[in-house]
Short mmCIF file of C-alpha atoms in Angstrom, two decimals:
data_model
loop_
_atom_site.label_atom_id
_atom_site.label_comp_id
_atom_site.label_asym_id
_atom_site.label_seq_id
_atom_site.Cartn_x
_atom_site.Cartn_y
_atom_site.Cartn_z
CA MET A 1 0.01 0.01 0.06
CA SER A 2 1.47 3.41 -0.98
CA VAL A 3 1.82 6.02 1.44
CA THR A 4 1.12 9.59 0.19
CA ALA A 5 3.55 12.14 1.44
CA PRO A 6 2.01 15.04 3.42
CA ALA A 7 1.54 18.05 1.39
CA THR A 8 3.96 21.00 1.95
CA PRO A 9 2.07 23.87 3.38
CA SER A 10 1.65 26.60 0.96
CA ALA A 11 2.54 30.29 1.60
CA PRO A 12 -0.46 32.56 2.37
CA SER A 13 -1.95 33.84 -0.85
CA PRO A 14 -1.81 37.52 -1.79
CA VAL A 15 -5.55 37.63 -1.52
CA ARG A 16 -5.47 36.40 2.16
CA ALA A 17 -2.76 39.01 2.88
CA MET A 18 -4.78 41.68 1.36
CA ASP A 19 -7.84 40.62 3.39
CA GLN A 20 -5.91 40.76 6.67
CA PHE A 21 -4.56 44.12 5.68
CA ALA A 22 -8.31 45.32 4.91
CA THR A 23 -9.35 43.95 8.32
CA PHE A 24 -6.42 45.65 10.07
CA ARG A 25 -7.43 48.98 8.43
CA ALA A 26 -11.10 48.51 9.20
CA VAL A 27 -10.35 47.88 12.85
CA LEU A 28 -8.04 50.74 13.15
CA SER A 29 -10.65 52.98 11.45
CA ARG A 30 -13.18 52.00 14.05
CA ASP A 31 -10.80 52.79 16.85
CA LEU A 32 -10.17 56.14 15.42
CA PHE A 33 -13.83 56.82 14.95
CA VAL A 34 -14.54 55.97 18.67
CA THR A 35 -11.69 58.47 19.44
CA GLY A 36 -13.75 61.12 17.59
CA ARG A 37 -16.83 60.29 19.67
CA GLU A 38 -14.76 60.55 22.97
CA LEU A 39 -12.99 63.77 21.84
CA VAL A 40 -13.67 65.88 24.99
CA GLY A 41 -12.17 63.14 27.29
CA PHE A 42 -9.32 62.58 25.05
CA LEU A 43 -8.40 66.42 24.91
CA LEU A 44 -8.71 66.56 28.64
CA GLN A 45 -6.20 63.74 29.05
CA VAL A 46 -3.97 65.43 26.54
CA PHE A 47 -3.84 68.83 27.84
CA ILE A 48 -4.34 68.95 31.73
CA GLN A 49 -0.96 67.70 32.88
CA PRO A 50 1.46 69.16 30.27
CA LEU A 51 -0.34 72.55 30.49
CA PHE A 52 0.13 72.74 34.10
CA MET A 53 3.90 71.77 33.60
CA LEU A 54 4.39 74.43 31.20
CA LEU A 55 2.51 77.03 33.20
CA ILE A 56 4.35 76.42 36.54
CA PHE A 57 7.83 75.43 35.18
CA GLY A 58 7.91 77.71 32.16
CA LYS A 59 5.57 80.64 32.58
CA VAL A 60 5.41 81.25 36.48
CA LEU A 61 8.95 80.53 37.30
CA GLY A 62 10.05 82.45 34.17
CA ASP A 63 8.01 85.48 35.19
CA LEU A 64 9.38 85.34 38.90
CA GLY A 65 12.86 85.27 37.45
CA TYR A 66 13.69 81.74 38.59
CA ALA A 67 13.97 80.37 34.96
CA SER A 68 15.62 81.74 31.99
CA ASP A 69 14.52 81.83 28.44
CA ASP A 70 16.88 79.11 27.73
CA PHE A 71 15.17 76.91 30.20
CA THR A 72 11.80 77.27 28.50
CA ASN A 73 13.42 76.29 25.20
CA VAL A 74 14.82 73.17 26.99
CA LEU A 75 11.41 72.53 28.65
CA LEU A 76 9.04 72.81 25.78
CA PRO A 77 10.43 70.05 23.57
CA GLY A 78 10.78 67.75 26.67
CA VAL A 79 7.14 68.24 27.75
CA ILE A 80 5.94 67.66 24.08
CA ALA A 81 7.98 64.45 23.93
CA LEU A 82 6.59 63.38 27.27
CA ASN A 83 3.00 63.94 26.26
CA ALA A 84 3.33 61.93 22.92
CA PHE A 85 5.13 59.06 24.72
CA LEU A 86 2.91 58.73 27.85
CA ILE A 87 -0.45 59.25 25.90
CA GLY A 88 0.79 56.41 23.62
CA LEU A 89 1.53 54.19 26.54
CA GLU A 90 -1.60 54.92 28.47
CA ASN A 91 -3.87 54.55 25.46
CA THR A 92 -2.37 51.04 24.86
CA ALA A 93 -1.92 49.66 28.34
CA LEU A 94 -5.21 50.69 29.91
CA PRO A 95 -7.50 49.59 27.06
CA MET A 96 -5.66 46.28 26.90
CA VAL A 97 -6.31 45.65 30.36
CA MET A 98 -10.06 46.33 29.98
CA ASP A 99 -10.31 44.28 26.90
CA PHE A 100 -9.03 41.29 28.61
CA SER A 101 -10.85 41.61 31.85
CA PHE A 102 -14.20 43.51 31.73
CA THR A 103 -15.52 44.25 28.28
CA ARG A 104 -13.98 41.17 26.61
CA GLU A 105 -14.05 43.20 23.42
CA ILE A 106 -10.85 41.51 22.49
CA GLU A 107 -12.64 38.33 21.67
CA ASP A 108 -14.24 40.08 18.80
CA ARG A 109 -10.97 41.16 17.62
CA LEU A 110 -9.56 37.66 17.84
CA LEU A 111 -12.40 36.15 15.79
CA SER A 112 -11.89 38.64 12.99
CA PRO A 113 -10.07 37.43 9.85
CA MET A 114 -6.76 38.85 11.18
CA ALA A 115 -3.74 36.94 12.54
CA ILE A 116 -3.30 37.40 16.43
CA PRO A 117 0.00 39.29 16.08
CA LEU A 118 -1.71 41.90 13.74
CA VAL A 119 -4.45 42.38 16.41
CA ALA A 120 -1.62 43.37 18.89
CA LEU A 121 0.23 45.36 16.30
CA GLU A 122 -3.11 47.31 15.67
CA LYS A 123 -3.17 48.26 19.30
CA ILE A 124 0.27 49.66 19.08
CA VAL A 125 -0.42 51.66 15.89
CA PHE A 126 -3.65 53.05 17.39
CA GLY A 127 -2.04 54.07 20.78
CA GLY A 128 0.86 55.65 18.60
CA ILE A 129 -1.57 57.69 16.56
CA ARG A 130 -3.09 58.96 19.77
CA GLY A 131 0.27 59.66 21.19
CA LEU A 132 1.22 61.63 18.07
CA ILE A 133 -2.01 63.68 18.15
CA ALA A 134 -1.20 64.53 21.75
CA GLY A 135 2.26 65.66 20.95
CA VAL A 136 1.33 67.62 17.85
CA VAL A 137 -1.66 69.62 19.37
CA LEU A 138 0.54 70.67 22.13
CA ILE A 139 3.18 72.34 19.95
CA PRO A 140 1.25 75.54 18.91
CA VAL A 141 -0.22 75.77 22.48
CA GLY A 142 3.20 75.48 24.09
CA MET A 143 4.79 77.87 21.75
CA LEU A 144 2.02 80.51 22.44
CA MET A 145 2.28 79.96 26.10
CA LEU A 146 6.14 80.31 26.47
CA ASP A 147 6.56 82.81 23.47
CA VAL A 148 8.69 80.29 21.57
CA THR A 149 9.04 80.05 17.90
CA TRP A 150 10.32 77.20 15.64
CA PRO A 151 10.81 77.26 11.85
CA TRP A 152 8.36 75.22 9.98
CA ALA A 153 10.88 73.05 8.54
CA VAL A 154 11.95 71.86 11.95
CA VAL A 155 8.47 71.52 13.01
CA PHE A 156 7.88 68.78 10.47
CA LYS A 157 11.11 67.02 11.73
CA VAL A 158 9.78 67.22 15.39
CA ILE A 159 6.46 65.54 14.30
CA GLY A 160 8.41 62.72 12.82
CA VAL A 161 10.40 62.22 16.15
CA LEU A 162 7.16 62.42 18.08
CA ALA A 163 5.62 59.72 15.69
CA VAL A 164 8.62 57.45 16.62
CA GLY A 165 8.32 58.25 20.39
CA ALA A 166 4.52 57.67 20.36
CA LEU A 167 4.91 54.26 18.79
CA VAL A 168 7.68 53.32 21.28
CA GLY A 169 5.39 54.49 24.18
CA ALA A 170 2.60 52.30 22.83
CA ALA A 171 4.89 49.26 22.36
CA VAL A 172 5.86 49.68 26.07
CA GLY A 173 2.22 50.07 26.94
CA LEU A 174 1.35 46.82 25.15
CA THR A 175 3.98 45.11 27.35
CA PHE A 176 2.59 46.47 30.45
CA GLY A 177 -1.04 45.77 29.53
CA THR A 178 -0.34 42.09 28.61
CA LEU A 179 2.19 41.20 31.41
CA VAL A 180 0.88 43.06 34.42
CA PRO A 181 -2.12 41.33 36.06
CA THR A 182 -5.40 43.19 36.02
CA GLN A 183 -5.60 43.77 39.79
CA HIS A 184 -2.11 45.28 39.83
CA ILE A 185 -2.44 47.78 36.95
CA GLN A 186 -3.17 50.66 39.05
CA ILE A 187 -0.21 49.82 41.41
CA MET A 188 1.96 49.56 38.34
CA PHE A 189 1.02 52.91 37.05
CA THR A 190 1.62 54.51 40.51
CA VAL A 191 4.99 52.84 40.79
CA VAL A 192 6.17 53.26 37.22
CA MET A 193 4.69 56.52 35.76
CA THR A 194 6.06 58.98 38.21
CA PRO A 195 9.82 57.64 37.91
CA LEU A 196 9.34 57.30 34.15
CA MET A 197 8.23 61.13 33.91
CA PHE A 198 11.12 62.44 36.06
CA THR A 199 13.89 60.22 34.59
CA GLY A 200 13.12 60.99 31.00
CA ALA A 201 15.11 64.22 30.58
CA THR A 202 11.93 66.21 29.94
CA GLN A 203 13.11 69.11 32.03
CA PHE A 204 16.87 68.98 31.68
CA PRO A 205 19.45 67.78 28.90
CA LEU A 206 20.88 64.35 29.50
CA LEU A 207 24.44 65.40 28.79
CA GLY A 208 24.18 68.32 31.33
CA LEU A 209 24.03 65.66 34.23
CA ASP A 210 27.84 64.92 34.13
CA SER A 211 28.15 66.10 37.86
CA LEU A 212 25.33 63.66 38.65
CA ARG A 213 26.61 60.61 37.05
CA TRP A 214 24.48 58.15 38.95
CA TYR A 215 21.30 60.04 38.00
CA GLN A 216 22.46 60.42 34.41
CA VAL A 217 22.89 56.48 34.35
CA ILE A 218 19.34 56.09 35.57
CA CYS A 219 18.04 58.49 33.08
CA SER A 220 19.90 56.82 30.15
CA LEU A 221 17.96 53.70 30.84
CA ASN A 222 14.67 55.38 30.28
CA PRO A 223 13.34 55.21 26.59
CA LEU A 224 11.52 58.59 27.21
CA THR A 225 15.02 60.31 27.54
CA TYR A 226 15.81 59.54 23.87
CA VAL A 227 12.49 60.95 22.70
CA SER A 228 13.09 64.18 24.72
CA GLU A 229 16.67 64.31 23.46
CA ALA A 230 15.74 63.76 19.88
CA THR A 231 13.25 66.47 20.09
CA ARG A 232 15.47 68.85 21.89
CA SER A 233 18.29 68.23 19.36
CA LEU A 234 16.07 69.75 16.81
CA VAL A 235 14.71 72.75 18.51
CA GLY A 236 16.72 73.26 21.76
CA PRO A 237 19.04 76.25 22.39
CA SER A 238 22.20 76.21 20.57
CA GLY A 239 24.21 76.35 23.78
CA VAL A 240 22.64 73.14 25.12
CA GLU A 241 24.29 69.71 24.07
CA SER A 242 21.99 66.94 23.24
CA VAL A 243 22.47 63.32 22.37
CA PRO A 244 22.89 63.17 18.50
CA LEU A 245 19.57 62.42 16.73
CA TRP A 246 20.86 59.42 14.88
CA LEU A 247 21.86 57.88 18.15
CA ASP A 248 18.44 58.70 19.64
CA MET A 249 16.76 57.04 16.67
CA LEU A 250 18.86 54.06 16.85
CA VAL A 251 18.10 53.46 20.59
CA LEU A 252 14.30 53.97 19.94
CA ALA A 253 14.29 51.61 17.05
CA GLY A 254 15.93 48.93 19.40
CA VAL A 255 13.40 49.68 22.13
CA PHE A 256 10.58 49.36 19.85
CA VAL A 257 11.57 46.11 18.44
CA VAL A 258 12.31 44.59 21.93
CA PHE A 259 9.06 45.73 23.56
CA THR A 260 6.86 45.04 20.50
CA ALA A 261 8.11 41.39 20.45
CA ILE A 262 7.70 40.98 24.16
CA GLY A 263 4.26 42.66 24.10
CA ILE A 264 3.00 40.51 21.09
CA ARG A 265 4.26 37.39 23.02
CA GLY A 266 2.24 38.37 26.16
CA PHE A 267 -0.73 39.33 24.04
CA MET A 268 -0.74 35.90 22.43
CA ARG A 269 -0.45 34.25 25.80
CA ARG A 270 -3.44 36.21 27.13
CA ALA A 271 -5.38 35.58 23.95
CA MET A 272 -4.87 31.78 24.41
CA ASP A 273 -5.94 31.77 28.01
#
């Protein structure tokens, strides 16, 4: 009796790949549409914290003579980078926790004609888009508040940096949202977010910490630092030395790849539970 050799699995057809891309785009469009319906809440999330930071550290302290004009030029790019990174992180981690615990909306995504890693990747892209919006809308407001001007050509480069920073923040958020147990997510944000904010070089240049080497080392381990430094390298004061832009982008690319891989693995593990 002859034995038929098992057929070699064929590669996914272009049609199926196109179907998955169409599903990916439809899911992303739906999430963006929901953002439009929740616009007021989203704008409050975007503006409240950074506006108070700019008001106190940039405007009030400047008017009182405790901060120079150079400091406002150091502060603004850092706060904008902070906003893009954190909004990307929060808008990926928190919805992920709710999807897997309360609403179970993730089950609808998993049943869609789209590979599970693409479902996780859509979460990163969506969080990155919200983070980018958060950073971009803060640019004109911050410039107006602190009386700072940037050339238009540089603004477009800043937007590119913010896009990368928001995606990195979203990748970190995916990792947190899938690896941290639901009952510990609030503790995680309390323990992690504050150190993340104040070791991200948002209010000072990393290379200016030479006299505080131990703190400089801590800040260099924070991916937010490289978003702040990349933004500051484009628009910061000429007398302030920043980490070179190419090095910032290299570090952020590595962080994005590592956290995306960890986050997708954690997402698949949660999805299979």
